[in-house]
Amino acid sequence: MLGLIFSIVAGIAMSLQGVFNTRLGEKVGSWETNLFVQGTGFLITIIVVMFFGKGDLKALKDANKLYLLGGVLGVIITITVMEGIKFMGPSYAIIIILIAQLTAAALIDAFGLFDSHKIIFGWTKIIGIAIMVLGIVIFKWKG
């Protein structure tokens, strides 16, 4: 149940953040917004780690170096979400982002990439993605 709740909150927060960042970017610039967003997140995370952190930052040296690219991906995500929303609006951009995200996650699961547990990717999942794509076509249809 907690996974469901966290996932719903993440989806709502990502949509709100995308719109907020896009509107802020219109005033101050995309890269400046990214600096503010990442910087604010960094400062808040430092405070949270100081009070609640239970991990070990020294263990970073033992982690797979590929997995250290999360911060780089955060910058890419912030900029590309902002640009997608700027050019297509929140609904279209988020729908396409969700389909791309689901497809990437399904491929990670199907091939067991990045130390993930391999999950059989059958026709039902393929049909599910096809229905989502069809949903975009219907949503964008000018009728």
Coordinates of N, CA, C and O in Angstrom, one line a residue, residues 5-126:
I5 N 0.9 4.6 -2.5 CA 0.7 6.0 -2.1 C 1.9 6.8 -2.5 O 1.8 7.9 -3.0
F6 N 3.1 6.3 -2.3 CA 4.3 7.0 -2.8 C 4.3 7.3 -4.3 O 4.7 8.4 -4.7
S7 N 3.9 6.3 -5.0 CA 3.8 6.5 -6.5 C 2.8 7.5 -6.9 O 3.1 8.3 -7.8
I8 N 1.7 7.6 -6.3 CA 0.7 8.6 -6.6 C 1.2 10.0 -6.2 O 1.1 10.9 -7.0
V9 N 1.8 10.1 -5.1 CA 2.4 11.4 -4.7 C 3.5 11.8 -5.7 O 3.6 13.0 -6.1
A10 N 4.3 10.9 -6.1 CA 5.4 11.2 -7.0 C 4.8 11.7 -8.4 O 5.3 12.6 -8.9
G11 N 3.8 11.0 -8.8 CA 3.2 11.4 -10.1 C 2.6 12.8 -10.0 O 2.8 13.6 -10.9
I12 N 1.9 13.1 -8.9 CA 1.3 14.4 -8.7 C 2.4 15.5 -8.6 O 2.4 16.5 -9.3
A13 N 3.4 15.2 -7.8 CA 4.5 16.1 -7.6 C 5.3 16.4 -8.9 O 5.7 17.5 -9.2
M14 N 5.5 15.3 -9.7 CA 6.2 15.5 -11.0 C 5.5 16.4 -11.9 O 6.0 17.2 -12.6
S15 N 4.1 16.2 -12.0 CA 3.3 17.1 -12.8 C 3.3 18.5 -12.4 O 3.5 19.4 -13.2
L16 N 3.2 18.7 -11.1 CA 3.2 20.1 -10.5 C 4.6 20.7 -10.7 O 4.7 21.9 -11.2
Q17 N 5.6 20.0 -10.5 CA 7.0 20.5 -10.6 C 7.2 20.9 -12.1 O 7.8 21.9 -12.3
G18 N 6.8 20.0 -13.0 CA 7.0 20.4 -14.4 C 6.4 21.7 -14.8 O 7.0 22.5 -15.5
V19 N 5.1 21.9 -14.3 CA 4.4 23.1 -14.7 C 5.1 24.3 -13.9 O 5.3 25.4 -14.5
F20 N 5.3 24.1 -12.6 CA 5.9 25.2 -11.9 C 7.3 25.6 -12.5 O 7.6 26.8 -12.6
N21 N 8.1 24.6 -12.8 CA 9.4 24.9 -13.4 C 9.3 25.6 -14.7 O 10.1 26.5 -15.0
T22 N 8.3 25.2 -15.5 CA 8.2 25.8 -16.9 C 7.8 27.3 -16.7 O 8.3 28.1 -17.4
R23 N 6.8 27.6 -15.8 CA 6.4 29.0 -15.6 C 7.5 29.8 -15.0 O 7.7 30.9 -15.4
L24 N 8.3 29.2 -14.1 CA 9.5 30.0 -13.6 C 10.5 30.2 -14.7 O 11.1 31.3 -14.8
G25 N 10.7 29.2 -15.5 CA 11.6 29.3 -16.6 C 11.3 30.4 -17.6 O 12.2 31.0 -18.2
E26 N 10.0 30.6 -17.7 CA 9.6 31.7 -18.6 C 10.0 33.1 -18.1 O 10.2 34.0 -18.9
K27 N 10.1 33.2 -16.8 CA 10.5 34.4 -16.1 C 12.1 34.6 -16.0 O 12.6 35.7 -16.2
V28 N 12.7 33.5 -15.6 CA 14.1 33.6 -15.3 C 15.1 32.9 -16.2 O 16.3 33.0 -16.2
G29 N 14.5 32.0 -17.1 CA 15.3 31.2 -18.0 C 15.3 29.7 -17.6 O 15.2 29.4 -16.4
S30 N 15.5 28.8 -18.5 CA 15.4 27.4 -18.2 C 16.6 26.9 -17.4 O 16.4 26.2 -16.4
W31 N 17.8 27.3 -17.8 CA 19.0 26.8 -17.0 C 19.0 27.5 -15.6 O 19.4 26.9 -14.6
E32 N 18.6 28.7 -15.5 CA 18.5 29.4 -14.2 C 17.5 28.7 -13.3 O 17.7 28.5 -12.1
T33 N 16.4 28.3 -13.9 CA 15.4 27.6 -13.1 C 16.0 26.2 -12.7 O 15.8 25.8 -11.5
N34 N 16.7 25.6 -13.6 CA 17.3 24.3 -13.2 C 18.3 24.5 -12.1 O 18.3 23.7 -11.1
L35 N 19.1 25.5 -12.1 CA 20.0 25.8 -11.0 C 19.2 26.0 -9.7 O 19.6 25.4 -8.7
F36 N 18.2 26.8 -9.7 CA 17.4 27.0 -8.5 C 16.8 25.8 -8.0 O 16.8 25.5 -6.8
V37 N 16.2 25.0 -8.9 CA 15.5 23.7 -8.5 C 16.5 22.7 -7.9 O 16.2 22.2 -6.8
Q38 N 17.6 22.5 -8.6 CA 18.5 21.5 -8.1 C 19.2 22.0 -6.9 O 19.5 21.3 -5.9
G39 N 19.5 23.3 -6.8 CA 20.1 23.9 -5.6 C 19.2 23.8 -4.4 O 19.7 23.5 -3.3
T40 N 18.0 24.2 -4.6 CA 17.0 24.1 -3.5 C 16.9 22.7 -3.0 O 16.9 22.4 -1.8
G41 N 16.8 21.8 -3.9 CA 16.7 20.3 -3.6 C 17.9 19.9 -2.8 O 17.8 19.1 -1.8
F42 N 19.1 20.3 -3.3 CA 20.4 20.0 -2.6 C 20.4 20.5 -1.2 O 20.7 19.7 -0.2
L43 N 20.0 21.7 -1.0 CA 20.0 22.3 0.4 C 19.0 21.6 1.3 O 19.4 21.3 2.5
I44 N 17.8 21.3 0.8 CA 16.8 20.6 1.7 C 17.3 19.2 2.0 O 17.2 18.8 3.1
T45 N 17.9 18.6 1.0 CA 18.4 17.2 1.2 C 19.5 17.2 2.3 O 19.6 16.3 3.1
I46 N 20.4 18.2 2.2 CA 21.5 18.3 3.2 C 20.9 18.3 4.6 O 21.3 17.6 5.6
I47 N 19.9 19.2 4.8 CA 19.2 19.3 6.1 C 18.6 18.0 6.5 O 18.7 17.6 7.7
V48 N 17.8 17.4 5.6 CA 17.1 16.1 5.9 C 18.2 15.1 6.3 O 18.0 14.3 7.3
V49 N 19.3 15.0 5.6 CA 20.3 13.9 5.9 C 20.9 14.2 7.3 O 21.2 13.3 8.0
M50 N 21.1 15.5 7.6 CA 21.7 15.8 8.9 C 20.9 15.3 10.0 O 21.4 14.8 11.1
F51 N 19.5 15.4 9.9 CA 18.7 15.0 11.0 C 18.1 13.5 10.9 O 17.9 12.9 11.9
F52 N 18.0 13.0 9.7 CA 17.3 11.7 9.5 C 18.1 10.7 8.7 O 17.7 9.5 8.6
G53 N 19.3 11.1 8.2 CA 20.1 10.2 7.4 C 20.6 9.0 8.1 O 21.1 9.2 9.3
K54 N 20.4 7.8 7.6 CA 20.9 6.6 8.2 C 21.9 5.8 7.4 O 22.3 4.8 7.7
G55 N 22.1 6.4 6.2 CA 23.0 5.7 5.2 C 24.5 6.0 5.5 O 24.8 6.5 6.5
D56 N 25.3 5.7 4.5 CA 26.8 5.9 4.6 C 27.3 6.5 3.3 O 27.5 5.7 2.3
L57 N 27.5 7.8 3.3 CA 28.0 8.4 2.0 C 29.4 7.9 1.6 O 29.8 7.9 0.5
K58 N 30.2 7.4 2.6 CA 31.5 6.8 2.3 C 31.3 5.6 1.3 O 32.3 5.2 0.6
A59 N 30.2 4.9 1.4 CA 30.0 3.7 0.5 C 29.8 4.1 -1.0 O 29.8 3.2 -1.8
L60 N 29.7 5.4 -1.3 CA 29.6 5.8 -2.7 C 30.8 5.3 -3.5 O 30.7 5.0 -4.7
K61 N 32.0 5.2 -2.9 CA 33.2 4.8 -3.6 C 33.1 3.3 -4.0 O 33.7 2.9 -5.0
D62 N 32.2 2.5 -3.4 CA 32.0 1.1 -3.7 C 30.8 0.9 -4.6 O 30.6 -0.3 -5.1
A63 N 30.1 1.9 -4.9 CA 28.9 1.8 -5.8 C 29.3 1.7 -7.2 O 30.4 2.2 -7.6
N64 N 28.5 1.0 -8.0 CA 28.7 1.0 -9.5 C 28.7 2.4 -10.0 O 27.8 3.2 -9.7
K65 N 29.7 2.8 -10.7 CA 29.9 4.2 -11.1 C 28.8 4.7 -12.0 O 28.5 5.8 -12.0
L66 N 28.2 3.8 -12.8 CA 27.1 4.1 -13.6 C 25.9 4.7 -12.8 O 25.3 5.7 -13.2
Y67 N 25.7 4.2 -11.6 CA 24.6 4.6 -10.8 C 24.8 6.0 -10.2 O 23.9 6.6 -9.6
L68 N 26.0 6.5 -10.3 CA 26.3 7.9 -9.8 C 25.8 9.0 -10.8 O 25.9 10.1 -10.5
L69 N 25.2 8.6 -11.9 CA 24.7 9.5 -12.9 C 23.3 10.0 -12.6 O 22.7 10.8 -13.4
G70 N 22.8 9.6 -11.5 CA 21.4 10.1 -11.1 C 21.3 11.6 -11.0 O 20.3 12.2 -11.5
G71 N 22.3 12.3 -10.6 CA 22.2 13.8 -10.5 C 22.2 14.4 -11.9 O 21.5 15.3 -12.2
V72 N 23.0 13.8 -12.8 CA 23.1 14.2 -14.2 C 21.7 14.0 -14.8 O 21.2 14.9 -15.5
L73 N 21.1 12.9 -14.6 CA 19.8 12.6 -15.1 C 18.7 13.5 -14.5 O 17.8 13.9 -15.2
G74 N 18.9 13.9 -13.3 CA 18.0 14.9 -12.7 C 18.0 16.2 -13.4 O 16.9 16.8 -13.7
V75 N 19.2 16.7 -13.8 CA 19.3 17.9 -14.6 C 18.6 17.7 -16.0 O 17.8 18.6 -16.4
I76 N 18.9 16.6 -16.6 CA 18.3 16.3 -17.9 C 16.7 16.3 -17.8 O 16.0 16.8 -18.6
I77 N 16.3 15.6 -16.8 CA 14.8 15.5 -16.6 C 14.2 16.8 -16.4 O 13.2 17.2 -17.0
T78 N 14.8 17.7 -15.5 CA 14.2 19.0 -15.2 C 14.1 19.8 -16.5 O 13.0 20.4 -16.8
I79 N 15.2 19.9 -17.3 CA 15.2 20.7 -18.5 C 14.2 20.2 -19.5 O 13.4 20.9 -20.1
T80 N 14.2 18.8 -19.8 CA 13.4 18.3 -20.8 C 11.9 18.3 -20.5 O 11.1 18.5 -21.4
V81 N 11.6 18.1 -19.2 CA 10.2 18.3 -18.8 C 9.7 19.7 -19.1 O 8.6 20.0 -19.6
M82 N 10.5 20.7 -18.7 CA 10.2 22.1 -18.9 C 10.0 22.4 -20.4 O 9.0 23.1 -20.7
E83 N 10.9 21.9 -21.2 CA 10.8 22.2 -22.6 C 9.6 21.5 -23.2 O 8.9 22.1 -24.1
G84 N 9.3 20.3 -22.8 CA 8.2 19.6 -23.4 C 6.9 20.3 -23.0 O 6.0 20.5 -23.9
I85 N 6.7 20.7 -21.8 CA 5.5 21.4 -21.3 C 5.4 22.8 -22.1 O 4.4 23.2 -22.5
K86 N 6.6 23.5 -22.2 CA 6.5 24.8 -22.9 C 6.0 24.6 -24.3 O 5.2 25.5 -24.8
F87 N 6.4 23.6 -25.0 CA 6.1 23.4 -26.5 C 4.7 22.7 -26.7 O 4.1 22.9 -27.7
M88 N 4.3 21.8 -25.7 CA 3.1 21.0 -26.0 C 2.0 21.3 -24.9 O 0.9 20.8 -25.1
G89 N 2.3 21.9 -23.8 CA 1.4 22.0 -22.7 C 1.5 20.8 -21.8 O 2.1 19.8 -22.1
P90 N 1.0 21.0 -20.5 CA 1.2 19.9 -19.5 C 0.6 18.6 -19.9 O 1.2 17.5 -19.7
S91 N -0.6 18.5 -20.4 CA -1.3 17.2 -20.7 C -0.5 16.4 -21.7 O -0.2 15.2 -21.4
Y92 N -0.3 17.0 -22.8 CA 0.4 16.2 -23.9 C 1.8 15.8 -23.4 O 2.2 14.7 -23.6
A93 N 2.5 16.7 -22.9 CA 3.9 16.4 -22.4 C 3.9 15.3 -21.4 O 4.7 14.4 -21.5
I94 N 3.1 15.4 -20.4 CA 3.1 14.4 -19.3 C 2.6 13.1 -19.9 O 3.2 12.0 -19.5
I95 N 1.7 13.0 -20.8 CA 1.2 11.8 -21.3 C 2.4 11.1 -22.1 O 2.7 9.9 -21.9
I96 N 3.1 11.9 -22.9 CA 4.2 11.3 -23.6 C 5.4 10.9 -22.7 O 6.0 9.8 -22.8
I97 N 5.6 11.7 -21.7 CA 6.6 11.4 -20.7 C 6.3 10.1 -20.0 O 7.1 9.2 -19.8
L98 N 5.0 9.9 -19.6 CA 4.6 8.7 -18.9 C 4.7 7.4 -19.8 O 5.2 6.4 -19.4
I99 N 4.4 7.6 -21.1 CA 4.6 6.4 -22.0 C 6.0 6.1 -22.2 O 6.4 4.9 -22.2
A100 N 6.9 7.1 -22.3 CA 8.3 6.9 -22.5 C 8.9 6.3 -21.2 O 9.7 5.3 -21.3
Q101 N 8.4 6.7 -20.1 CA 8.9 6.2 -18.8 C 8.4 4.8 -18.6 O 9.2 3.9 -18.2
L102 N 7.2 4.5 -18.9 CA 6.7 3.1 -18.8 C 7.4 2.2 -19.8 O 7.8 1.0 -19.4
T103 N 7.7 2.6 -21.0 CA 8.4 1.8 -22.0 C 9.8 1.5 -21.5 O 10.3 0.4 -21.5
A104 N 10.5 2.5 -21.0 CA 11.8 2.4 -20.5 C 11.9 1.4 -19.3 O 12.7 0.5 -19.2
A105 N 10.9 1.6 -18.4 CA 10.8 0.7 -17.2 C 10.5 -0.7 -17.6 O 11.1 -1.7 -17.1
A106 N 9.7 -0.9 -18.6 CA 9.3 -2.3 -19.1 C 10.6 -2.9 -19.7 O 10.8 -4.1 -19.5
L107 N 11.3 -2.2 -20.5 CA 12.6 -2.7 -21.1 C 13.6 -3.1 -20.0 O 14.3 -4.1 -20.1
I108 N 13.7 -2.2 -19.0 CA 14.6 -2.5 -17.9 C 14.2 -3.8 -17.2 O 15.0 -4.7 -16.9
D109 N 12.9 -4.0 -16.9 CA 12.3 -5.2 -16.3 C 12.5 -6.4 -17.2 O 12.9 -7.5 -16.8
A110 N 12.2 -6.2 -18.5 CA 12.2 -7.4 -19.4 C 13.6 -7.9 -19.6 O 13.8 -9.2 -19.7
F111 N 14.6 -7.1 -19.6 CA 16.0 -7.6 -19.8 C 16.8 -7.6 -18.4 O 17.9 -8.0 -18.5
G112 N 16.1 -7.3 -17.3 CA 16.8 -7.4 -16.0 C 18.0 -6.4 -16.0 O 19.1 -6.8 -15.4
L113 N 17.9 -5.3 -16.6 CA 19.0 -4.3 -16.7 C 19.3 -3.7 -15.3 O 18.4 -3.5 -14.5
F114 N 20.5 -3.2 -15.1 CA 20.9 -2.4 -13.9 C 20.6 -3.2 -12.6 O 20.1 -2.6 -11.7
D115 N 20.8 -4.4 -12.6 CA 20.6 -5.2 -11.4 C 19.2 -5.4 -11.0 O 18.9 -5.7 -9.8
S116 N 18.3 -5.1 -11.9 CA 16.8 -5.3 -11.6 C 16.4 -6.8 -11.8 O 17.0 -7.5 -12.6
H117 N 15.4 -7.1 -11.1 CA 14.9 -8.5 -11.2 C 14.2 -8.6 -12.6 O 13.4 -7.7 -12.9
K118 N 14.5 -9.6 -13.3 CA 14.0 -9.8 -14.7 C 12.5 -10.2 -14.6 O 12.2 -11.1 -13.8
I119 N 11.7 -9.5 -15.3 CA 10.2 -9.8 -15.3 C 9.8 -10.1 -16.7 O 10.2 -9.5 -17.7
I120 N 9.0 -11.2 -16.9 CA 8.6 -11.6 -18.2 C 7.7 -10.5 -18.8 O 6.8 -10.0 -18.1
F121 N 8.0 -10.1 -20.0 CA 7.2 -9.0 -20.6 C 6.4 -9.6 -21.7 O 6.9 -9.8 -22.9
G122 N 5.2 -10.0 -21.4 CA 4.3 -10.7 -22.4 C 3.4 -9.7 -23.2 O 3.5 -8.5 -23.1
W123 N 2.5 -10.3 -23.9 CA 1.6 -9.6 -24.8 C 0.7 -8.6 -24.0 O 0.4 -7.6 -24.5
T124 N 0.3 -9.0 -22.8 CA -0.6 -8.0 -22.1 C 0.1 -6.7 -21.8 O -0.5 -5.7 -21.9
K125 N 1.4 -6.7 -21.5 CA 2.1 -5.5 -21.3 C 2.3 -4.7 -22.6 O 2.1 -3.5 -22.6
I126 N 2.6 -5.4 -23.7 CA 2.7 -4.7 -25.0 C 1.3 -4.1 -25.4 O 1.3 -3.0 -25.8

